[in-house]
XYZ file of C-alpha atoms in Angstrom:
784
model
C 0.000 0.000 0.000
C 2.613 2.535 1.086
C 5.212 1.602 -1.544
C 3.017 2.585 -4.545
C 2.110 5.859 -2.805
C 5.777 6.559 -2.141
C 6.735 5.809 -5.753
C 3.904 8.041 -6.970
C 5.217 10.970 -4.951
C 8.758 10.286 -6.187
C 7.529 10.441 -9.792
C 5.582 13.634 -9.071
C 8.676 15.179 -7.527
C 10.861 14.222 -10.471
C 8.333 15.639 -12.909
C 8.030 18.871 -10.962
C 11.818 19.230 -10.708
C 12.184 18.720 -14.458
C 9.473 21.283 -15.177
C 11.051 23.875 -12.876
C 14.471 23.217 -14.392
C 13.157 24.021 -17.873
C 11.518 27.218 -16.614
C 14.706 28.359 -14.880
C 16.771 27.642 -17.967
C 14.409 29.821 -20.013
C 14.618 32.589 -17.400
C 18.413 32.342 -17.362
C 18.581 32.599 -21.158
C 16.508 35.778 -21.044
C 18.852 37.263 -18.436
C 21.945 36.322 -20.440
C 20.519 37.946 -23.566
C 19.911 41.212 -21.713
C 22.987 41.245 -19.450
C 25.332 44.177 -19.994
C 22.866 46.084 -22.200
C 21.617 49.478 -21.073
C 17.905 48.801 -20.601
C 14.651 50.070 -19.175
C 12.898 47.846 -16.669
C 9.230 48.091 -15.641
C 8.206 46.097 -12.579
C 6.169 45.918 -9.377
C 7.754 46.399 -5.939
C 7.582 43.346 -3.663
C 10.233 44.276 -1.066
C 12.174 47.367 0.030
C 15.316 47.562 2.157
C 17.761 50.317 3.066
C 21.070 50.179 4.907
C 24.360 52.071 4.968
C 23.341 54.566 2.310
C 22.108 51.909 -0.100
C 18.542 51.176 -1.230
C 17.554 47.761 -2.548
C 14.153 46.944 -4.005
C 12.852 43.643 -5.332
C 10.835 43.995 -8.534
C 8.500 41.305 -9.848
C 6.542 40.864 -13.095
C 9.240 42.736 -14.971
C 9.372 43.702 -18.617
C 12.864 44.693 -19.794
C 13.359 46.702 -22.969
C 16.827 47.575 -24.294
C 17.266 51.260 -24.995
C 18.613 52.560 -28.295
C 22.295 53.332 -28.062
C 22.864 51.382 -24.850
C 26.168 53.127 -24.438
C 27.514 51.212 -27.435
C 25.769 52.871 -30.333
C 23.420 49.949 -30.989
C 19.648 49.876 -31.343
C 17.460 47.054 -30.046
C 13.802 46.261 -30.561
C 13.457 43.091 -28.462
C 11.998 42.960 -24.961
C 12.018 40.210 -22.372
C 9.930 39.212 -19.375
C 12.059 38.543 -16.299
C 10.052 37.496 -13.217
C 12.259 38.879 -10.423
C 15.096 41.436 -10.387
C 17.029 42.965 -7.470
C 17.635 46.672 -8.072
C 19.993 48.712 -5.902
C 21.587 52.155 -5.849
C 23.329 54.497 -3.468
C 21.146 57.174 -1.964
C 23.870 59.791 -2.359
C 24.487 58.947 -6.043
C 22.358 61.896 -7.204
C 19.827 64.159 -5.546
C 17.088 62.886 -7.863
C 17.285 59.266 -6.708
C 14.452 58.228 -4.347
C 15.055 56.651 -0.950
C 13.279 53.711 0.680
C 10.505 55.860 2.156
C 9.277 56.773 -1.320
C 8.308 53.197 -2.219
C 5.190 51.199 -1.412
C 4.715 47.454 -1.779
C 2.781 46.913 -5.002
C 3.690 50.210 -6.664
C 5.093 50.235 -10.195
C 8.658 51.367 -10.855
C 10.700 52.153 -13.952
C 14.469 51.690 -13.709
C 17.234 52.310 -16.228
C 20.580 50.604 -16.011
C 22.408 47.416 -16.982
C 21.288 43.969 -15.915
C 23.910 41.720 -14.305
C 23.847 37.991 -13.746
C 24.299 36.996 -10.108
C 27.889 35.913 -9.557
C 28.771 32.241 -9.635
C 31.281 30.696 -7.250
C 34.635 30.606 -9.023
C 36.736 28.858 -6.376
C 36.312 25.926 -3.997
C 34.495 27.086 -0.880
C 33.367 30.398 -2.356
C 29.771 31.486 -1.747
C 27.621 30.874 -4.826
C 25.416 33.964 -5.147
C 23.685 32.669 -8.262
C 22.532 29.478 -6.563
C 21.473 31.379 -3.432
C 19.424 33.993 -5.261
C 17.869 31.360 -7.493
C 16.629 29.729 -4.297
C 15.082 33.101 -3.400
C 13.434 33.272 -6.824
C 15.686 36.116 -8.029
C 16.819 36.043 -11.667
C 19.411 38.814 -11.845
C 20.475 42.223 -10.523
C 20.582 45.788 -11.770
C 22.324 48.899 -10.519
C 19.781 51.663 -10.994
C 21.117 54.738 -12.750
C 17.648 56.295 -13.093
C 14.645 55.306 -10.962
C 11.065 56.546 -11.384
C 7.980 55.628 -9.365
C 5.067 55.135 -11.769
C 2.070 54.732 -9.453
C 0.186 51.429 -9.341
C -2.036 49.725 -6.787
C -0.481 49.424 -3.347
C -0.823 46.019 -1.633
C -2.436 47.009 1.703
C -1.413 44.147 4.008
C 2.221 43.711 2.831
C 2.732 47.480 2.935
C 1.224 47.705 6.431
C 3.525 44.920 7.644
C 6.539 46.664 6.098
C 5.684 49.932 7.829
C 5.235 48.145 11.163
C 8.623 46.519 10.701
C 10.325 49.811 9.857
C 8.701 51.558 12.819
C 9.711 48.746 15.167
C 13.264 48.897 13.842
C 13.403 52.656 14.431
C 12.220 52.147 18.015
C 14.891 49.502 18.616
C 17.654 51.603 17.090
C 16.625 54.604 19.166
C 16.200 52.852 22.522
C 18.722 49.999 22.614
C 22.488 50.232 22.884
C 24.262 50.128 19.536
C 25.772 46.690 20.190
C 22.328 45.289 21.118
C 20.132 46.967 18.514
C 21.467 44.915 15.599
C 20.859 41.644 17.474
C 17.344 42.664 18.547
C 16.558 43.686 14.980
C 17.831 40.362 13.602
C 16.221 38.133 16.239
C 12.831 39.878 16.366
C 12.393 41.469 12.917
C 14.603 39.294 10.726
C 16.591 42.356 9.637
C 20.340 41.685 9.765
C 21.428 44.851 7.997
C 22.360 46.568 11.276
C 24.031 43.487 12.751
C 27.653 44.121 13.668
C 29.929 41.929 11.549
C 32.166 41.121 14.529
C 29.178 39.887 16.541
C 27.965 37.793 13.595
C 31.404 36.213 13.181
C 31.716 35.616 16.932
C 28.384 33.774 17.080
C 29.160 31.788 13.937
C 32.588 30.658 15.153
C 31.041 29.438 18.398
C 28.121 27.596 16.822
C 25.301 29.845 18.075
C 24.633 31.896 14.932
C 21.212 30.220 14.654
C 20.048 32.520 17.460
C 20.253 35.452 15.032
C 17.825 33.934 12.515
C 14.049 33.868 12.868
C 13.154 30.197 13.314
C 10.962 27.803 15.261
C 12.536 28.893 18.554
C 11.472 32.491 17.994
C 8.023 31.681 16.609
C 7.307 29.199 19.387
C 7.994 31.912 21.961
C 5.907 34.488 20.118
C 3.211 32.351 18.460
C 2.647 29.737 21.141
C 2.747 32.401 23.820
C -0.112 34.253 22.150
C -2.027 31.018 21.513
C -1.848 29.970 25.171
C -2.957 33.415 26.316
C -5.998 33.214 24.047
C -6.844 29.759 25.370
C -6.561 30.967 28.971
C -8.771 33.911 28.075
C -11.517 31.428 27.237
C -11.209 31.270 23.459
C -11.813 27.804 21.993
C -9.375 25.710 20.005
C -10.837 26.936 16.734
C -10.765 30.637 17.563
C -7.372 30.543 19.265
C -5.930 28.410 16.455
C -7.217 30.694 13.696
C -6.035 33.803 15.518
C -2.658 32.225 16.287
C -2.175 31.023 12.704
C -3.129 34.435 11.303
C -0.741 36.158 13.682
C 2.269 33.947 12.944
C 1.531 34.155 9.210
C 1.620 37.959 9.347
C 4.661 37.907 11.611
C 6.461 35.509 9.272
C 5.640 37.688 6.263
C 6.794 40.807 8.137
C 10.161 39.243 8.965
C 10.874 38.354 5.338
C 9.430 34.873 4.965
C 12.728 32.974 4.922
C 12.541 29.170 4.455
C 13.110 28.564 8.178
C 10.255 30.958 8.975
C 7.945 29.281 6.459
C 8.808 25.913 7.982
C 8.003 27.134 11.478
C 4.741 28.799 10.361
C 3.512 25.671 8.557
C 4.432 23.378 11.440
C 2.869 25.606 14.085
C -0.318 26.056 12.052
C -0.487 22.275 11.671
C -0.229 22.001 15.448
C -3.118 24.445 15.905
C -5.190 22.419 13.432
C -4.396 19.177 15.262
C -5.557 20.710 18.559
C -8.812 21.854 16.967
C -9.488 18.430 15.417
C -8.516 16.596 18.579
C -5.786 14.694 16.757
C -2.240 13.944 17.809
C 0.337 16.329 16.368
C 3.074 14.460 14.500
C 6.217 16.556 14.191
C 7.767 14.625 11.302
C 4.555 14.773 9.250
C 4.319 18.537 9.772
C 8.000 18.867 8.852
C 7.444 16.903 5.640
C 4.464 19.068 4.721
C 6.517 22.240 5.191
C 9.354 20.857 3.062
C 6.953 19.803 0.315
C 5.351 23.256 0.215
C 8.749 24.948 -0.069
C 10.438 22.772 -2.669
C 7.340 22.388 -4.842
C 7.740 26.022 -5.816
C 11.532 26.262 -5.569
C 13.385 22.909 -5.730
C 16.696 24.824 -5.630
C 16.123 25.390 -1.906
C 17.167 21.801 -1.246
C 20.760 22.736 -2.101
C 20.961 25.628 0.371
C 22.791 25.077 3.633
C 20.396 27.178 5.702
C 17.422 25.076 4.609
C 19.306 21.832 5.212
C 20.316 22.954 8.704
C 16.818 24.160 9.582
C 15.056 20.973 8.517
C 17.906 18.741 9.679
C 17.787 20.149 13.211
C 14.021 19.600 13.502
C 14.317 16.098 12.037
C 16.997 15.354 14.629
C 14.645 16.386 17.431
C 11.643 14.519 16.038
C 13.265 11.451 14.511
C 16.674 10.815 16.075
C 16.316 12.168 19.614
C 13.551 9.728 20.704
C 15.779 6.777 19.732
C 18.715 8.214 21.700
C 16.542 8.978 24.731
C 15.081 5.467 24.768
C 18.564 3.985 24.498
C 20.065 6.094 27.298
C 17.024 5.708 29.523
C 15.771 8.175 32.066
C 18.346 10.451 33.613
C 18.959 13.916 34.886
C 17.809 16.976 32.995
C 21.363 17.842 32.004
C 21.667 14.448 30.292
C 18.433 15.100 28.406
C 19.653 18.511 27.285
C 22.959 17.023 26.141
C 21.070 14.363 24.216
C 19.144 17.074 22.343
C 22.326 18.920 21.381
C 24.070 15.671 20.458
C 21.210 14.540 18.223
C 21.204 17.853 16.361
C 24.991 17.802 15.968
C 25.016 14.217 14.686
C 22.449 15.013 11.992
C 23.704 18.433 10.936
C 27.492 17.986 11.189
C 27.988 17.031 7.503
C 25.941 20.078 6.463
C 27.955 22.359 8.744
C 31.235 21.080 7.319
C 29.949 21.207 3.735
C 28.989 24.870 4.022
C 31.267 26.286 6.725
C 34.242 23.847 6.634
C 34.893 24.098 10.380
C 33.362 22.763 13.554
C 33.008 24.609 16.889
C 34.059 21.900 19.328
C 32.380 23.431 22.363
C 29.221 24.547 20.554
C 27.231 21.580 21.853
C 27.844 22.726 25.447
C 27.534 26.433 24.711
C 24.041 25.927 23.304
C 22.958 24.361 26.585
C 23.586 27.723 28.247
C 22.435 30.187 25.597
C 19.218 28.635 24.244
C 17.278 28.711 27.560
C 18.062 32.432 27.879
C 17.043 33.323 24.322
C 13.449 33.813 25.395
C 14.599 36.736 27.529
C 16.382 38.294 24.546
C 13.325 37.965 22.295
C 10.914 39.315 24.909
C 13.312 42.166 25.615
C 13.558 42.945 21.899
C 9.775 42.887 21.475
C 9.355 45.134 24.494
C 11.907 47.577 23.094
C 10.148 47.629 19.713
C 6.769 48.322 21.343
C 7.676 50.623 24.240
C 10.333 52.505 22.300
C 7.520 54.156 20.375
C 6.081 55.533 23.608
C 9.255 56.918 25.124
C 12.995 56.443 24.972
C 13.200 55.573 28.686
C 10.517 52.890 28.430
C 12.263 51.315 25.449
C 15.667 51.462 27.137
C 14.202 49.848 30.263
C 12.753 47.011 28.183
C 16.124 46.503 26.497
C 17.903 46.080 29.832
C 17.249 42.362 30.330
C 18.353 41.520 26.808
C 21.433 43.705 27.179
C 22.803 41.705 30.111
C 21.963 38.358 28.505
C 23.784 39.384 25.324
C 26.822 40.497 27.308
C 26.760 37.093 28.984
C 26.691 35.468 25.533
C 29.755 37.462 24.475
C 31.571 36.579 27.684
C 30.865 32.901 27.076
C 32.018 33.078 23.454
C 35.243 34.902 24.243
C 35.941 32.529 27.112
C 35.320 29.512 24.895
C 37.707 30.872 22.264
C 40.520 30.738 24.819
C 40.063 26.997 25.269
C 42.340 24.610 23.349
C 41.082 23.183 20.044
C 38.230 25.666 20.043
C 37.631 25.347 16.294
C 38.539 22.434 14.034
C 39.020 23.334 10.378
C 38.055 20.037 8.727
C 37.311 21.194 5.194
C 34.442 20.234 2.914
C 33.998 16.453 3.158
C 33.824 14.295 0.059
C 30.325 13.361 -1.093
C 31.168 9.682 -0.578
C 32.210 10.413 3.022
C 28.895 12.175 3.698
C 26.933 9.222 2.314
C 28.989 6.780 4.385
C 28.503 8.943 7.491
C 24.711 8.900 7.217
C 24.688 5.160 6.437
C 26.720 4.437 9.573
C 24.517 6.792 11.613
C 21.433 4.940 10.352
C 22.950 1.584 11.330
C 23.822 2.969 14.779
C 20.235 4.159 15.293
C 18.882 0.788 14.148
C 21.232 -0.897 16.628
C 20.011 1.403 19.410
C 16.404 0.654 18.509
C 17.019 -3.089 18.656
C 18.862 -2.772 21.957
C 15.881 -0.911 23.406
C 13.557 -3.627 22.078
C 15.589 -6.371 23.730
C 15.667 -4.415 26.970
C 11.878 -4.029 26.877
C 11.473 -7.762 26.253
C 13.729 -8.506 29.201
C 11.701 -6.150 31.377
C 8.503 -7.850 30.305
C 9.952 -11.271 31.049
C 11.108 -10.084 34.461
C 7.583 -8.943 35.267
C 6.285 -12.361 34.301
C 8.802 -13.995 36.605
C 7.660 -11.773 39.475
C 4.090 -12.925 38.951
C 5.207 -16.513 39.275
C 6.583 -15.727 42.727
C 3.044 -15.557 43.960
C 2.649 -19.244 43.262
C 2.982 -21.129 46.533
C 4.838 -24.206 45.289
C 8.435 -24.033 46.363
C 9.946 -25.443 43.184
C 8.085 -22.928 41.033
C 9.186 -20.130 43.328
C 12.736 -21.408 43.089
C 12.548 -21.550 39.304
C 11.109 -18.043 39.329
C 13.982 -16.763 41.448
C 16.481 -18.454 39.198
C 14.768 -16.966 36.190
C 14.762 -13.586 37.880
C 18.463 -13.952 38.590
C 19.066 -14.813 34.956
C 17.099 -11.777 33.835
C 18.889 -9.517 36.311
C 22.239 -10.847 35.123
C 21.203 -10.114 31.547
C 20.196 -6.614 32.562
C 23.448 -6.035 34.391
C 25.393 -7.042 31.279
C 24.758 -3.583 29.869
C 24.315 -1.128 32.727
C 23.371 2.514 32.161
C 26.964 3.763 32.433
C 28.015 1.443 29.623
C 25.244 2.717 27.353
C 26.334 6.290 28.065
C 29.953 5.399 27.341
C 29.007 3.765 24.032
C 26.965 6.796 23.021
C 29.859 9.102 23.918
C 32.189 7.034 21.726
C 29.711 7.288 18.860
C 29.604 11.086 19.169
C 33.415 11.268 19.210
C 34.388 8.736 16.550
C 31.544 8.964 14.019
C 32.670 12.448 12.825
C 36.084 10.932 12.016
C 34.480 9.585 8.838
C 34.298 13.183 7.613
C 37.934 13.997 8.381
C 39.934 14.865 5.244
C 42.628 12.434 4.219
C 46.129 13.383 3.061
C 46.576 14.661 -0.482
C 47.842 11.899 -2.743
C 50.731 13.278 -4.797
C 50.914 17.048 -5.295
C 47.962 19.321 -5.948
C 48.311 22.933 -7.093
C 45.254 25.174 -7.017
C 45.512 28.364 -9.064
C 42.785 30.455 -7.445
C 40.622 32.800 -9.444
C 41.392 35.988 -7.521
C 40.398 38.383 -10.283
C 43.256 40.710 -11.217
C 45.982 39.193 -9.090
C 47.697 35.973 -8.097
C 47.035 33.258 -5.537
C 48.385 29.701 -5.693
C 47.900 26.936 -3.111
C 50.233 23.916 -3.131
C 49.355 20.796 -1.129
C 50.946 17.422 -0.585
C 50.244 14.930 2.163
C 48.915 17.088 4.986
C 51.118 20.105 4.257
C 50.255 23.332 2.447
C 52.171 26.224 0.877
C 50.913 29.510 -0.528
C 52.495 31.511 -3.327
C 51.119 35.064 -3.290
C 47.517 35.902 -2.512
C 46.214 39.270 -3.610
C 43.925 41.146 -5.984
C 43.140 44.673 -7.088
C 39.728 43.821 -8.552
C 38.371 41.898 -5.528
C 38.384 44.321 -2.603
C 37.582 41.635 -0.009
C 39.578 38.816 -1.545
C 40.729 37.394 1.778
C 37.277 37.274 3.357
C 35.233 36.090 0.378
C 37.646 33.932 -1.643
C 40.978 33.094 -0.036
C 39.859 32.175 3.488
C 36.827 30.088 2.356
C 38.975 28.311 -0.221
C 41.680 27.413 2.285
C 39.150 26.217 4.849
C 37.203 24.186 2.289
C 40.462 22.369 1.501
C 40.947 21.667 5.206
C 43.970 23.969 5.438
C 44.476 25.438 8.903
C 48.274 25.659 8.747
C 50.341 27.122 5.899
C 53.895 25.930 6.306
C 55.397 28.426 3.839
C 53.822 31.565 2.375
C 55.933 32.990 -0.459
C 55.318 36.602 -1.482
C 56.808 37.435 -4.877
C 56.769 41.219 -4.317
C 54.866 43.968 -2.517
C 52.165 44.965 -5.020
C 48.594 44.856 -3.704
C 47.524 42.263 -6.265
C 49.940 39.812 -4.642
C 49.616 40.540 -0.904
C 46.095 41.791 -0.040
C 44.779 38.311 0.798
C 47.927 37.314 2.707
C 47.585 40.485 4.747
C 43.981 39.560 5.591
C 45.035 36.097 6.791
C 47.612 37.628 9.138
C 45.361 40.435 10.314
C 41.893 38.928 10.622
C 41.870 35.140 10.209
C 42.672 33.451 13.512
C 41.803 29.934 12.349
C 44.579 29.805 9.727
C 48.209 29.910 10.855
C 51.113 30.945 8.623
C 54.300 29.511 10.095
C 56.867 30.989 7.694
C 56.550 34.148 5.594
C 59.181 34.276 2.850
C 59.835 37.662 1.221
C 62.192 38.598 -1.651
C 65.601 39.782 -0.490
C 65.389 42.864 -2.724
C 62.140 43.944 -1.052
C 63.724 44.803 2.293
C 63.058 48.512 1.686
C 59.498 48.043 0.414
C 57.011 49.695 2.810
C 54.231 47.236 1.903
C 56.452 44.247 2.653
C 57.778 45.817 5.854
C 54.203 46.324 7.058
C 53.351 42.733 6.122
C 56.388 41.457 8.025
C 55.374 43.438 11.103
C 51.890 41.881 11.026
C 53.397 38.429 10.626
C 55.732 38.796 13.608
C 52.803 39.973 15.732
C 51.054 36.679 14.899
C 54.144 34.654 15.787
C 55.054 33.940 12.162
C 58.720 33.552 11.292
C 59.743 36.085 8.608
C 62.678 35.437 6.269
C 64.202 37.159 3.256
C 65.098 34.650 0.568
C 67.471 34.866 -2.378
C 68.572 32.806 -5.349
C 69.730 29.360 -4.263
C 67.515 29.020 -1.175
C 65.485 25.803 -1.082
C 62.514 24.591 0.944
C 60.948 21.146 1.280
C 57.572 19.833 2.423
C 56.067 16.366 1.939
C 57.882 15.641 -1.301
C 57.587 19.163 -2.733
C 60.808 21.044 -3.363
C 60.771 24.818 -3.868
C 63.897 26.608 -5.072
C 64.331 30.362 -5.390
C 66.014 31.154 -8.738
C 65.885 34.959 -8.572
C 66.700 37.596 -7.368
C 70.067 37.274 -5.709
C 71.673 39.687 -3.277
C 73.742 41.236 -6.058
C 70.788 41.749 -8.414
C 69.551 45.343 -8.546
C 66.012 45.335 -9.995
C 64.721 48.532 -11.583
C 61.277 48.376 -9.974
C 58.973 46.260 -7.800
C 58.018 43.904 -10.594
C 61.655 43.138 -11.349
C 62.336 42.207 -7.728
C 59.729 39.418 -7.922
C 60.681 36.061 -6.486
C 61.074 33.446 -9.210
C 60.329 30.016 -7.787
C 60.814 26.574 -9.248
C 58.621 23.825 -7.796
C 59.670 20.195 -8.217
C 57.690 17.062 -7.457
C 59.145 13.900 -8.949
C 59.468 14.520 -12.685
C 56.991 17.428 -12.629
C 58.533 20.922 -12.717
C 56.673 24.253 -12.497
C 57.957 27.827 -12.734
C 56.383 30.820 -10.950
C 57.616 34.219 -12.139
C 55.522 36.789 -10.238
C 55.293 40.042 -12.231
C 58.686 39.743 -13.906
C 58.978 41.529 -17.275
C 60.984 40.609 -20.356
C 64.072 42.410 -19.052
C 63.983 40.397 -15.850
C 63.506 37.188 -17.826
C 66.721 37.907 -19.743
C 68.519 38.532 -16.435
C 67.240 35.203 -15.161
C 68.448 33.415 -18.298
C 71.845 35.024 -17.871
C 72.044 34.024 -14.204
C 71.239 30.402 -15.100
C 73.333 30.252 -18.257
C 75.653 27.744 -16.640
C 72.682 25.578 -15.551
C 70.551 25.273 -18.712
C 68.839 22.119 -17.464
C 67.147 24.023 -14.642
C 64.819 25.816 -17.068
C 64.663 23.347 -19.944
C 62.868 20.785 -17.764
C 60.060 23.231 -16.892
C 56.729 21.794 -18.103
C 54.255 24.221 -16.506
C 54.574 28.005 -16.508
C 52.621 30.386 -14.327
C 52.847 33.269 -16.794
C 54.264 36.503 -15.457
C 52.287 39.690 -14.859
C 48.870 38.237 -15.755
C 49.774 37.857 -19.429
C 51.333 41.278 -20.030
C 52.848 41.804 -23.503
C 56.134 42.750 -21.845
C 56.494 39.312 -20.220
C 56.820 35.727 -21.465
C 59.154 36.780 -24.276
C 60.167 34.491 -27.120
C 63.744 33.971 -25.926
C 62.508 33.069 -22.474
C 59.835 30.657 -23.746
C 62.335 28.984 -26.078
C 64.547 28.226 -23.088
C 61.716 26.345 -21.364
C 60.084 23.039 -22.180
C 56.610 24.370 -21.436
C 53.557 22.271 -22.291
C 51.002 24.095 -20.158
C 50.607 27.720 -19.049
C 48.282 29.267 -16.466
C 47.265 32.931 -16.709
C 45.597 34.616 -13.730
C 43.579 37.723 -14.595
C 40.163 39.369 -14.248
C 37.652 39.341 -17.059
C 37.339 42.753 -18.713
C 40.295 44.200 -16.801
C 41.443 47.696 -17.757
C 44.970 46.494 -18.611
C 43.897 44.321 -21.525
C 45.438 41.207 -19.940
C 46.239 38.758 -21.336
C 47.653 40.556 -24.343
C 47.228 39.075 -27.786
C 50.989 38.919 -28.358
C 51.482 36.642 -25.340
C 48.699 34.300 -26.421
C 50.218 34.111 -29.893
C 53.699 33.387 -28.535
C 52.337 30.570 -26.393
C 50.149 29.272 -29.212
C 53.067 29.174 -31.651
C 54.792 26.774 -29.244
C 51.697 24.542 -28.873
C 51.322 25.467 -25.216
C 47.890 24.659 -23.746
C 46.587 27.725 -21.897
C 44.375 27.778 -18.802
C 42.888 31.175 -17.911
C 41.182 31.830 -14.581
C 38.819 34.461 -16.007
C 37.142 31.968 -18.350
C 37.376 28.782 -16.303
C 37.594 29.830 -12.657
C 40.092 28.196 -10.327
C 42.439 25.755 -12.063
C 43.553 22.554 -10.325
C 46.648 20.603 -11.364
C 47.323 17.177 -9.845
C 50.382 15.025 -10.348
C 51.916 11.852 -8.975
C 55.318 13.045 -10.134
C 54.880 11.459 -13.555
C 51.508 12.270 -15.062
C 49.676 15.588 -14.917
C 45.894 16.057 -14.710
C 43.973 19.317 -15.043
C 40.532 20.395 -13.902
C 38.801 23.783 -14.108
C 36.248 24.781 -11.458
C 33.693 26.114 -13.958
C 33.935 23.188 -16.384
């Protein structure tokens, strides 16, 4: 009976997913056709946000028409329908641009500007904006150069909810302390724009960032609190349920309607309905209904970490926790609380590592302390939002309780960070490891279930033996006692302490399945850093970094370099080579030393001719403050790590480069019979100097098979004489698409092409990975 129903739903899901895929492909084609063209967009406002001098509106039901000229002298007659576009602009761009207060939900807007596709992830570990916004139903973005409000019918309820939210936010910002206002706004209103980035990072590193998102915890406090008050006031199940459902629906819509909010609203409404019908509320059934409602419209949500964590945590409480509790038996409240945290961690750990690459070791214990107090924070935030509109003093008084709880949270987090092994950078686990992890977890739960069943059978048999004791015959009593002794011995074979010990071992050793293994051979990752350089070398469990900077990506370290390193499981960089002091080679390295505590650089190696460079001197000072050993290297210096040999070929102490680019470190990397050359930003003149310096050792360059081309493919580098001296088969060029320098120049591409060199460019193909066992070489591009 159930199998055909299950198969039917599987077929329906597959059909729906295929249908939605075709629709999204058509929407993406329309966006690609219009991207980069100066256009006029007509749409209806569905959301408005403003923060830090920037307005962002979400427009639906859009018609996009290219304008004649378009900045390129072309004329277009086509138009396209694009369902959802994010439009943003700076409020101080011009005096004529409207601000957020000028817009109403439902009003029509005309915008002129250029459509942009949402950015794809271009490196391992990088956040994929395109996938995220697709899950939100957003097709593309536009920076508004001209914005006009064209009337239209205002949507009364959504606009009223937006105004309530804005008023509540104003009250919070006015009455609460600056460090508390952002948290209140996030936890009560779902608005994270004012949230301090340091607080967000602190909570995330300690595994309590879920407190900042509207979820079931928040709605249960707000929604269930109101429902119980209505019931106590004498309202029936029907009236209280309808009122409660209407309230949480409006509250969920006001806070932005994120997937976790929708899940909580659906599940709570299902609970109200169950109470009205006199039926038992089944958590897993309500969870499944919420998931079905979400993914039916947007299947892409299944790939988003936030959705996986939200549903995974609830599934852990409803499906896994009862098995664990039955296995451990009755115990103290602290044991029950630990079981809840452990169940959630066991289910969500692969998701956490897949999306965040690191695990807060003490998060399971920290949550035991912070979650019970979160009700005080939410009530304090609600009180501030309500009373702040009456008077500043009333709002500030309401914020007091939350203020002290939040300070306690910070004290706990900072104290936890001082403990050893606070955060484990484990990297993104392999898909096979995740599958194996969940299979083993399932087998463990089945084993627990069977153990509980056997224990229940033994208990039942023991009760039967006790009944036999009432029989007067001595032999039967004796047999009953013997049977009771047998049962008691069986029970004592696995006492409660042993079950707890086994469960503890499961919690400790099961995550080991997700631990990254050593790199087999040598792997070189040429990161796509835009206009700059960044190369990660790994072998065994060791890692090296050659440069790490960009001029086109202003937050390279935060958004690309750090996530990439963590996704690879790199927490220690044995050697960080910096070719020279230009920003496009050091900005990310500087971030790692300045702001990234989870990644340690043990040795910073700078070019000997850069000892007077202010940028390198500043970098060295930062490194020493972090406990990093700083060395100046010159031609002839060699370094070794897990089979990788790195030799500095240039410059030497006696070399006198003309400028920064000419003082670039030139490094030769050897692994078995694989040889790679890294030349920094060296120009043709420097290449000739290098050839001259190695004239007595021609074999050093002739065995080079892979060239990291100098200066991002500048015409003044990779000269013919230099290329002829190498045995290059492959070349990697790191540059930003559409850069103002024209890199890579046509002449360089022609010189490489004339020598049958296969070229890999980061702008077209994203990060480039080269793997070798010392004999054969394999290539893979991230965007392929």
